[in-house]
Each structure stands twice: as structure tokens, then as C-alpha cells.
Backbone as numpy.savetxt, mean C-alpha at the origin, in Angstrom:
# Nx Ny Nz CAx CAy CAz Cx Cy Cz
-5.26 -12.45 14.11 -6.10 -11.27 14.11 -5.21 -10.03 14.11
-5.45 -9.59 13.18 -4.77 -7.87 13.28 -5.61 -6.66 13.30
-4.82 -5.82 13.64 -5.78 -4.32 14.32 -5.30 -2.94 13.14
-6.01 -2.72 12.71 -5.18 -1.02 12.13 -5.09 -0.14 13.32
-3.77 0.58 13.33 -3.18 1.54 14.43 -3.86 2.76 13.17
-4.61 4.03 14.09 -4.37 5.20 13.60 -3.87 6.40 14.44
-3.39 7.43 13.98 -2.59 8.76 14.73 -3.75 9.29 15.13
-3.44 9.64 16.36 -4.22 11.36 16.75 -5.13 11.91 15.68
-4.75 11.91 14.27 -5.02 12.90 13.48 -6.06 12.07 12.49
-6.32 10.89 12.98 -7.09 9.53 12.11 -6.55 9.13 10.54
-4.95 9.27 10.38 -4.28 8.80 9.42 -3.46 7.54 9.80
-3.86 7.03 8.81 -3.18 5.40 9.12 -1.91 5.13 9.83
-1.36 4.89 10.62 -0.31 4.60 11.00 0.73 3.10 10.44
0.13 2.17 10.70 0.46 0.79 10.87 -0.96 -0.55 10.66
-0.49 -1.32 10.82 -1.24 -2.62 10.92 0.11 -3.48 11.72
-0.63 -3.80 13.26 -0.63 -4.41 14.68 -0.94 -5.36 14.80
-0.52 -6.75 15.84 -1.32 -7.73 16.16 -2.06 -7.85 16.97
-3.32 -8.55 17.20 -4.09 -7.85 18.34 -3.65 -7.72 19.63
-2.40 -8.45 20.05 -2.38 -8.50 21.17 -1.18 -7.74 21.44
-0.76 -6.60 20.70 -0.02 -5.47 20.61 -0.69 -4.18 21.00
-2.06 -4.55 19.95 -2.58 -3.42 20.25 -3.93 -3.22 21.24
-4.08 -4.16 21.77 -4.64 -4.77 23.28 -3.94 -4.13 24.29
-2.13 -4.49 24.36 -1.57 -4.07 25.37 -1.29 -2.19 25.46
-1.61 -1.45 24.14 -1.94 -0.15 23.95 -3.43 0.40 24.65
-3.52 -0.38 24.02 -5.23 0.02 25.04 -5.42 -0.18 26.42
-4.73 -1.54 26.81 -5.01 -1.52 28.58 -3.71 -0.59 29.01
-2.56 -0.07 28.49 -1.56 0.98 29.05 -2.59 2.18 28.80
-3.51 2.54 28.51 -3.97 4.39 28.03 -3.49 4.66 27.03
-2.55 4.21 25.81 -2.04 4.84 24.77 -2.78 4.61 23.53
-4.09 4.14 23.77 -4.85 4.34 22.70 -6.16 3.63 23.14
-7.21 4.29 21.93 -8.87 3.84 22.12 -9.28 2.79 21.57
-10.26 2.41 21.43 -11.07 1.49 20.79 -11.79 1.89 19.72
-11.77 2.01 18.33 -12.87 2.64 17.75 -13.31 1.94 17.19
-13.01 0.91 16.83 -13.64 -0.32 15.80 -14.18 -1.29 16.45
-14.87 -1.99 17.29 -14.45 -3.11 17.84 -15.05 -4.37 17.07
-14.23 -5.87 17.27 -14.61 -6.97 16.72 -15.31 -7.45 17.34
-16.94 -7.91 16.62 -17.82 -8.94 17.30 -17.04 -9.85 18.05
-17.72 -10.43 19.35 -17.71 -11.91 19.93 -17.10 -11.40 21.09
-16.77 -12.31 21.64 -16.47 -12.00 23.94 -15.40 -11.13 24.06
-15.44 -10.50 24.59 -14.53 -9.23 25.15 -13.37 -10.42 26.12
-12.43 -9.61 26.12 -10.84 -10.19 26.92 -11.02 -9.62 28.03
-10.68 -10.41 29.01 -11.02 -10.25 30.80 -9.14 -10.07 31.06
-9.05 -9.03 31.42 -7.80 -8.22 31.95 -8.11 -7.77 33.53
-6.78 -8.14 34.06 -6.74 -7.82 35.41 -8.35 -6.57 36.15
-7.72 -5.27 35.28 -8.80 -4.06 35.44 -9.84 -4.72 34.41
-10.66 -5.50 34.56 -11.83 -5.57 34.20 -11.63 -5.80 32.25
-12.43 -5.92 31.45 -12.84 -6.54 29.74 -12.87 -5.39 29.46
-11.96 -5.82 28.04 -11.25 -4.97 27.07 -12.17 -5.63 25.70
-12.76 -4.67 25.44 -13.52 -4.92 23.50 -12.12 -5.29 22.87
-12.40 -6.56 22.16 -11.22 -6.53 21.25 -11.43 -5.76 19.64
-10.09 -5.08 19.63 -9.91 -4.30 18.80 -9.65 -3.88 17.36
-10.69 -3.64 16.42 -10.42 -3.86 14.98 -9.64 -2.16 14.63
-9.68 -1.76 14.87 -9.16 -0.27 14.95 -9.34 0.34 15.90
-7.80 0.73 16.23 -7.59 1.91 17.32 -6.96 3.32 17.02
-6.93 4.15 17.85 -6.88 5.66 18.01 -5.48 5.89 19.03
-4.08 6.09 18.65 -3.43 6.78 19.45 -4.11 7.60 20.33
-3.38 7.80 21.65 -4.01 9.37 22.31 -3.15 10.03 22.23
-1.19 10.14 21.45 -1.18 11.15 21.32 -0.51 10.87 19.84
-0.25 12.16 19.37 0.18 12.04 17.75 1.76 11.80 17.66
1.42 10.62 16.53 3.40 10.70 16.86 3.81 11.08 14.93
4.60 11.88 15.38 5.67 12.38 14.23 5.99 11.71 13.29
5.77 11.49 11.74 5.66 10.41 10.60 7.69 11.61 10.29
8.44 10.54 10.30 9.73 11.14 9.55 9.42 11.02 7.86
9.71 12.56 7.78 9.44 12.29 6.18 8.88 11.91 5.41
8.32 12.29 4.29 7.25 11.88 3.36 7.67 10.20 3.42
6.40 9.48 3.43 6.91 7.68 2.88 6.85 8.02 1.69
7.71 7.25 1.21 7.97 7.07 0.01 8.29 5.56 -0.39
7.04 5.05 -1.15 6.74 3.68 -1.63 7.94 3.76 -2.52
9.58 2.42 -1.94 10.38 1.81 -2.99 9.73 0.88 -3.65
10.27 1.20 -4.90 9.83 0.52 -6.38 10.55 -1.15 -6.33
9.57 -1.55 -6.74 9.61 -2.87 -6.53 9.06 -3.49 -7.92
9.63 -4.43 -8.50 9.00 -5.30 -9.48 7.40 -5.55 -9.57
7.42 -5.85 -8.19 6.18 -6.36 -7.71 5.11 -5.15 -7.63
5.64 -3.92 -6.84 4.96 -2.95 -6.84 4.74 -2.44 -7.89
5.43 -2.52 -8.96 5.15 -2.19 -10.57 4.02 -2.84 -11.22
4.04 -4.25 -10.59 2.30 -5.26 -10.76 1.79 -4.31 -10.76
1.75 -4.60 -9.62 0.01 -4.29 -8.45 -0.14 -2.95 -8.91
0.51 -1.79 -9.15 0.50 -0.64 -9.35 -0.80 -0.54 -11.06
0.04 -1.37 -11.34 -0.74 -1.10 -12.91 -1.78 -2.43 -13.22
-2.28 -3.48 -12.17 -3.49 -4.19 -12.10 -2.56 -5.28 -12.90
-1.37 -5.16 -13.17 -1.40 -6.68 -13.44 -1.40 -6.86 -15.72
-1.65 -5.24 -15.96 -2.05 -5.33 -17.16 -0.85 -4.20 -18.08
-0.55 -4.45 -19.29 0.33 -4.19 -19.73 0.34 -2.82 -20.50
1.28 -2.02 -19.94 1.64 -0.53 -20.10 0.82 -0.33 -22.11
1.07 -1.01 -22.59 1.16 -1.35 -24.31 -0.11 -1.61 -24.82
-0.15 -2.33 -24.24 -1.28 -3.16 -24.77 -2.89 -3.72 -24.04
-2.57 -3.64 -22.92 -3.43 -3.85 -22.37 -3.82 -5.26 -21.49
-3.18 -6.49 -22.36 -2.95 -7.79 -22.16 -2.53 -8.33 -20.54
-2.74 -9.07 -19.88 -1.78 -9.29 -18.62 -0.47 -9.44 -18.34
-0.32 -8.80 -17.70 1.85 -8.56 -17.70 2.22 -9.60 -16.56
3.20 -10.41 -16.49 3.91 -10.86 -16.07 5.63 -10.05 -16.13
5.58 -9.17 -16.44 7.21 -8.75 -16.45 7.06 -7.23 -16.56
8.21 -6.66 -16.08 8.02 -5.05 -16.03 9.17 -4.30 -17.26
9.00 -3.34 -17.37 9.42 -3.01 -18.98 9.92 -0.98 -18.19
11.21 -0.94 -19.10 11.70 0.85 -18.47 11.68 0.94 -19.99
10.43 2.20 -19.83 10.08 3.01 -21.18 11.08 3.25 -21.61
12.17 4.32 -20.67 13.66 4.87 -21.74 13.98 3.76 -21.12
14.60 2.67 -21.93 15.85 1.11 -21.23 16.82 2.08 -20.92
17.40 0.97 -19.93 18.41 1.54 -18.91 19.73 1.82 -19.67
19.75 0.79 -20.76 21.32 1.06 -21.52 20.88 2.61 -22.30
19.85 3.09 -22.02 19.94 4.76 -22.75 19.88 5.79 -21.28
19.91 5.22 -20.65 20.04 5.93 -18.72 18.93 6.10 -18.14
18.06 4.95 -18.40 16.86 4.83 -18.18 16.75 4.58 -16.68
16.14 4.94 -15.65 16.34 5.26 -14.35 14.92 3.51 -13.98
15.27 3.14 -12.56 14.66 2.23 -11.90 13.73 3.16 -10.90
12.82 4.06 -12.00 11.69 4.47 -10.68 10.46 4.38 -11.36
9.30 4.91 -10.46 7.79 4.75 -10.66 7.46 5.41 -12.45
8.44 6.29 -12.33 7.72 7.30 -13.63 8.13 6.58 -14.66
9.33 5.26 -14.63 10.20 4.84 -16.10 9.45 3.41 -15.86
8.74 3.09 -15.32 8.54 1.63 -15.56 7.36 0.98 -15.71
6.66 0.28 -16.16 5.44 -0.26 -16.45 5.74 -1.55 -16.33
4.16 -2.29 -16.26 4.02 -3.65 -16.55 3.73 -3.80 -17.52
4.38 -5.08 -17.78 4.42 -5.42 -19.61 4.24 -7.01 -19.93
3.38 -7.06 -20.78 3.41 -8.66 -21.09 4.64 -8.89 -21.66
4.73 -10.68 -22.17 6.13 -10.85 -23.07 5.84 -10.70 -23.99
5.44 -10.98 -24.95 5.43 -10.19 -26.15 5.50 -8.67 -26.54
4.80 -7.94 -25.85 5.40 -6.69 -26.12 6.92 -6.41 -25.68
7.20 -6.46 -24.81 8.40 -6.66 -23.85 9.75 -7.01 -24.74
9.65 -8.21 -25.15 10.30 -8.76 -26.58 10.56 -8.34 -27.95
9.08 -7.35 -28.34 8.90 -6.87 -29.44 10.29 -5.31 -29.59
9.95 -4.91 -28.30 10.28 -3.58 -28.34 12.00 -3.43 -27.88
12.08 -4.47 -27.65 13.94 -4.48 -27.18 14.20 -3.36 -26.12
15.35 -3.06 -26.93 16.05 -1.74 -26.26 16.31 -0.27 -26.93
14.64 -0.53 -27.49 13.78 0.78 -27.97 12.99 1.60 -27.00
13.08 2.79 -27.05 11.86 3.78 -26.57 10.20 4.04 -27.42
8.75 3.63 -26.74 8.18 3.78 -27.73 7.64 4.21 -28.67
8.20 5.84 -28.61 8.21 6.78 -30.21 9.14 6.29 -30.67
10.07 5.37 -30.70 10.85 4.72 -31.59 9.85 3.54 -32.77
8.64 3.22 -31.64 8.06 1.88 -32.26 6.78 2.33 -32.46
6.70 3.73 -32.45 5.08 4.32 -32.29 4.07 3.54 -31.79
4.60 3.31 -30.85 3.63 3.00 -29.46 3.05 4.01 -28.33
2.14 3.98 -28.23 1.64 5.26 -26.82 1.45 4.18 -25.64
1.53 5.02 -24.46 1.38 4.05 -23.32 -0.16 4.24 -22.90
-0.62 3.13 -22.21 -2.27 3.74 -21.84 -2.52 4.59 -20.95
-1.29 5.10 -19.95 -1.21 5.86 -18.88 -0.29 6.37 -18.61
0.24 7.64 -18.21 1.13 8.18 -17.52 2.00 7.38 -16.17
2.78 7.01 -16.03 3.57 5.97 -15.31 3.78 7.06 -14.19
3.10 7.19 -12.57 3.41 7.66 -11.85 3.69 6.63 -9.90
4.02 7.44 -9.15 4.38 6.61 -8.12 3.10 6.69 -7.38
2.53 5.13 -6.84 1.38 5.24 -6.09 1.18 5.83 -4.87
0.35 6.40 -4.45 -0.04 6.81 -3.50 -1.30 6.49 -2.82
-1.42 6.73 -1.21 -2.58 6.33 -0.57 -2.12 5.19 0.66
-3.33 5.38 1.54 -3.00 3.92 2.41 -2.19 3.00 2.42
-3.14 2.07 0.94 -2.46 1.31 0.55 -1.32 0.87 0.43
-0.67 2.08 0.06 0.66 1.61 -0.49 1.73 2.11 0.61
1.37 3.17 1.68 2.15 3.73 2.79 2.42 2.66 4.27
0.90 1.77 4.20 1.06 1.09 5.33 0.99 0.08 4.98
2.22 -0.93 5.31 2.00 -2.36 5.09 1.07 -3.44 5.98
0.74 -4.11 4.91 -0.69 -5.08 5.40 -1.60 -4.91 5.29
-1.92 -3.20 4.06 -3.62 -2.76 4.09 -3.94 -4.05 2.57
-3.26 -4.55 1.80 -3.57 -5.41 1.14 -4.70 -6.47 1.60
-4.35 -7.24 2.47 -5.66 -7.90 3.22 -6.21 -7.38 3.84
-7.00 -6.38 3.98 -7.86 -5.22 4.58 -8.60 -5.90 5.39
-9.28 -5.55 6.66 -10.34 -5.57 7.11 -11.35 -4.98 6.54
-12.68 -5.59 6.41 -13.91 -4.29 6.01 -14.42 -3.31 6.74
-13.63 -3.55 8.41 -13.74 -2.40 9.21 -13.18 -1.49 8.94
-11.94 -1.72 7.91 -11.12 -0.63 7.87 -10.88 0.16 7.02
-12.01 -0.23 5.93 -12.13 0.79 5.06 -12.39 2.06 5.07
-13.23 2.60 5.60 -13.20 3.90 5.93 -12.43 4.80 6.57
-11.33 3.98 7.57 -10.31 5.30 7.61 -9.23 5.17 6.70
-9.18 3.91 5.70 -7.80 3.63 4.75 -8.51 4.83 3.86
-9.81 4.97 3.34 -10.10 5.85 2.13 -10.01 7.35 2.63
-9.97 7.73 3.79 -9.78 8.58 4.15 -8.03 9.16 3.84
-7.69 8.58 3.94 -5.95 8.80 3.85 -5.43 8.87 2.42
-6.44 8.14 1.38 -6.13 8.38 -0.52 -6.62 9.08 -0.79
């Protein structure tokens, strides 16, 4: 069982195990706002709602913008799995400018790409092959992609993850 942690400010923090964020709640360092059906936990001071989302009580300091590293994988999921080109399902990721022209390993140079396109296009750019892409290749943002573990979501926890995209 896991809990979404949120800040003071009801922006996502984390995803907790419950019995992490159990021991937050019986210290005072955070509320209950979600709670999960079925028997409450009997703690010394009396039953604790167990917890599908909680509330810091005080706000803690995020260092620096997150910034989602680029990942193969995150290049998937980013673009559904479907190919920068064509549209087809990608299994492999593709750098619009290739790297042997100083084509950079970030969000804006890379797409998902099936093999065949992938193959077709070498170590071409695609106004070389008059190809258009179906989308502007940018870095994701939102919940999702800031706090790890919103992938298997709770349905409790939708409403403060959409709050945060």
C-alpha cells in the first residue's frame, strides 16, 4: 500500500509507504486527507485512518526546478509509444539532428521511432528526407513525470496529481 505525500502548498511531493507515512501522521508532521476504506490502525494514542493521501504541516523547500532526465524509456512513454514519423508503434528512439552532426541527447532532439522509419532515415535530418514530425519534441512536464510512482496512480489521487499539470 502506498500513500501520496503532498507540501503545505498541496503540490505533490513524493509517493510513501504506508507505514512511512502513518509514522508522519502519528509524529504531527502531517494530516490525513484521503483516507482508505476498511479498519483504522490502533496506535498506542488511540486509531489512525489509514492513509491514501497526506498533507505536510509544514512546507519543505523543492531544490531547484526537477528536471525529468531523459531516458530511452522516458522518450516512450513521453510520445505514447508511437512514432515521431509516422505514427506506427515505436520500439526505438531516433535524434532528429543524429549525433554524428552534434545532435544533443535531450527532450527537444529525440523522438520515438519505429524500425523502419528509424532505418529508412540513417544519419539524415528530416528536411533531408522531407519528412515533418507530428509534434514538436519537448520535455514533459507535470506530476507525472516529477514524482516517481504517479505511474500506478491511485484513483484517490487524481485530483491533486491534476492539480500540479
Amino acid at each position: 500500500m502506498r500513500t501520496l505525500v503532498l507540501n503545505a502548498g498541496y503540490e505533490p511531493l513524493a509517493i510513501v509507504s504506508f507505514k512511512r507515512a502513518l509514522v508522519l501522521v502519528m509524529n504531527d508532521k502531517a494530516t490525513v486527507v484521503e483516507r482508505v476504506d476498511g479498519d483504522p490502525v490502533w496506535g498506542t494514542r488511540g486509531a489512525h485512518d489509514r492513509p491514501a493521501v497526506i498533507l505536510l504541516s509544514r512546507y519543505v523547500r523543492v531544490p531547484g526546478g526537477r528536471r525529468v532526465p531523459v531516458t530511452r524509456r522516458g522518450v516512450l512513454r513521453r510520445d505514447a509509444h508511437r512514432c515521431g514519423y509516422c505514427g506506427k508503434t515505436a520500439s526505438t528512439i531516433d535524434h532528429v539532428l543524429p549525433r554524428s552532426r552534434g545532435g544533443a541527447d535531450s527532450w527537444e532532439n529525440l523522438v520515438a521511432c519505429c524500425l523502419r522509419c528509424n532505418n529508412v532515415k540513417g544519419d539524415r535530418t528530416p528536411q533531408e528526407m522531407d519528412w515533418e514530425l507530428r509534434f514538436l519534441p519537448q520535455p514533459p512536464h507535470g506530476a507525472h513525470w516529477t514524482v516517481r510512482g504517479t505511474e500506478r496512480s491511485d484513483p484517490a489521487w487524481e485530483p491533486y496529481l491534476s492539480l500540479a499539470a
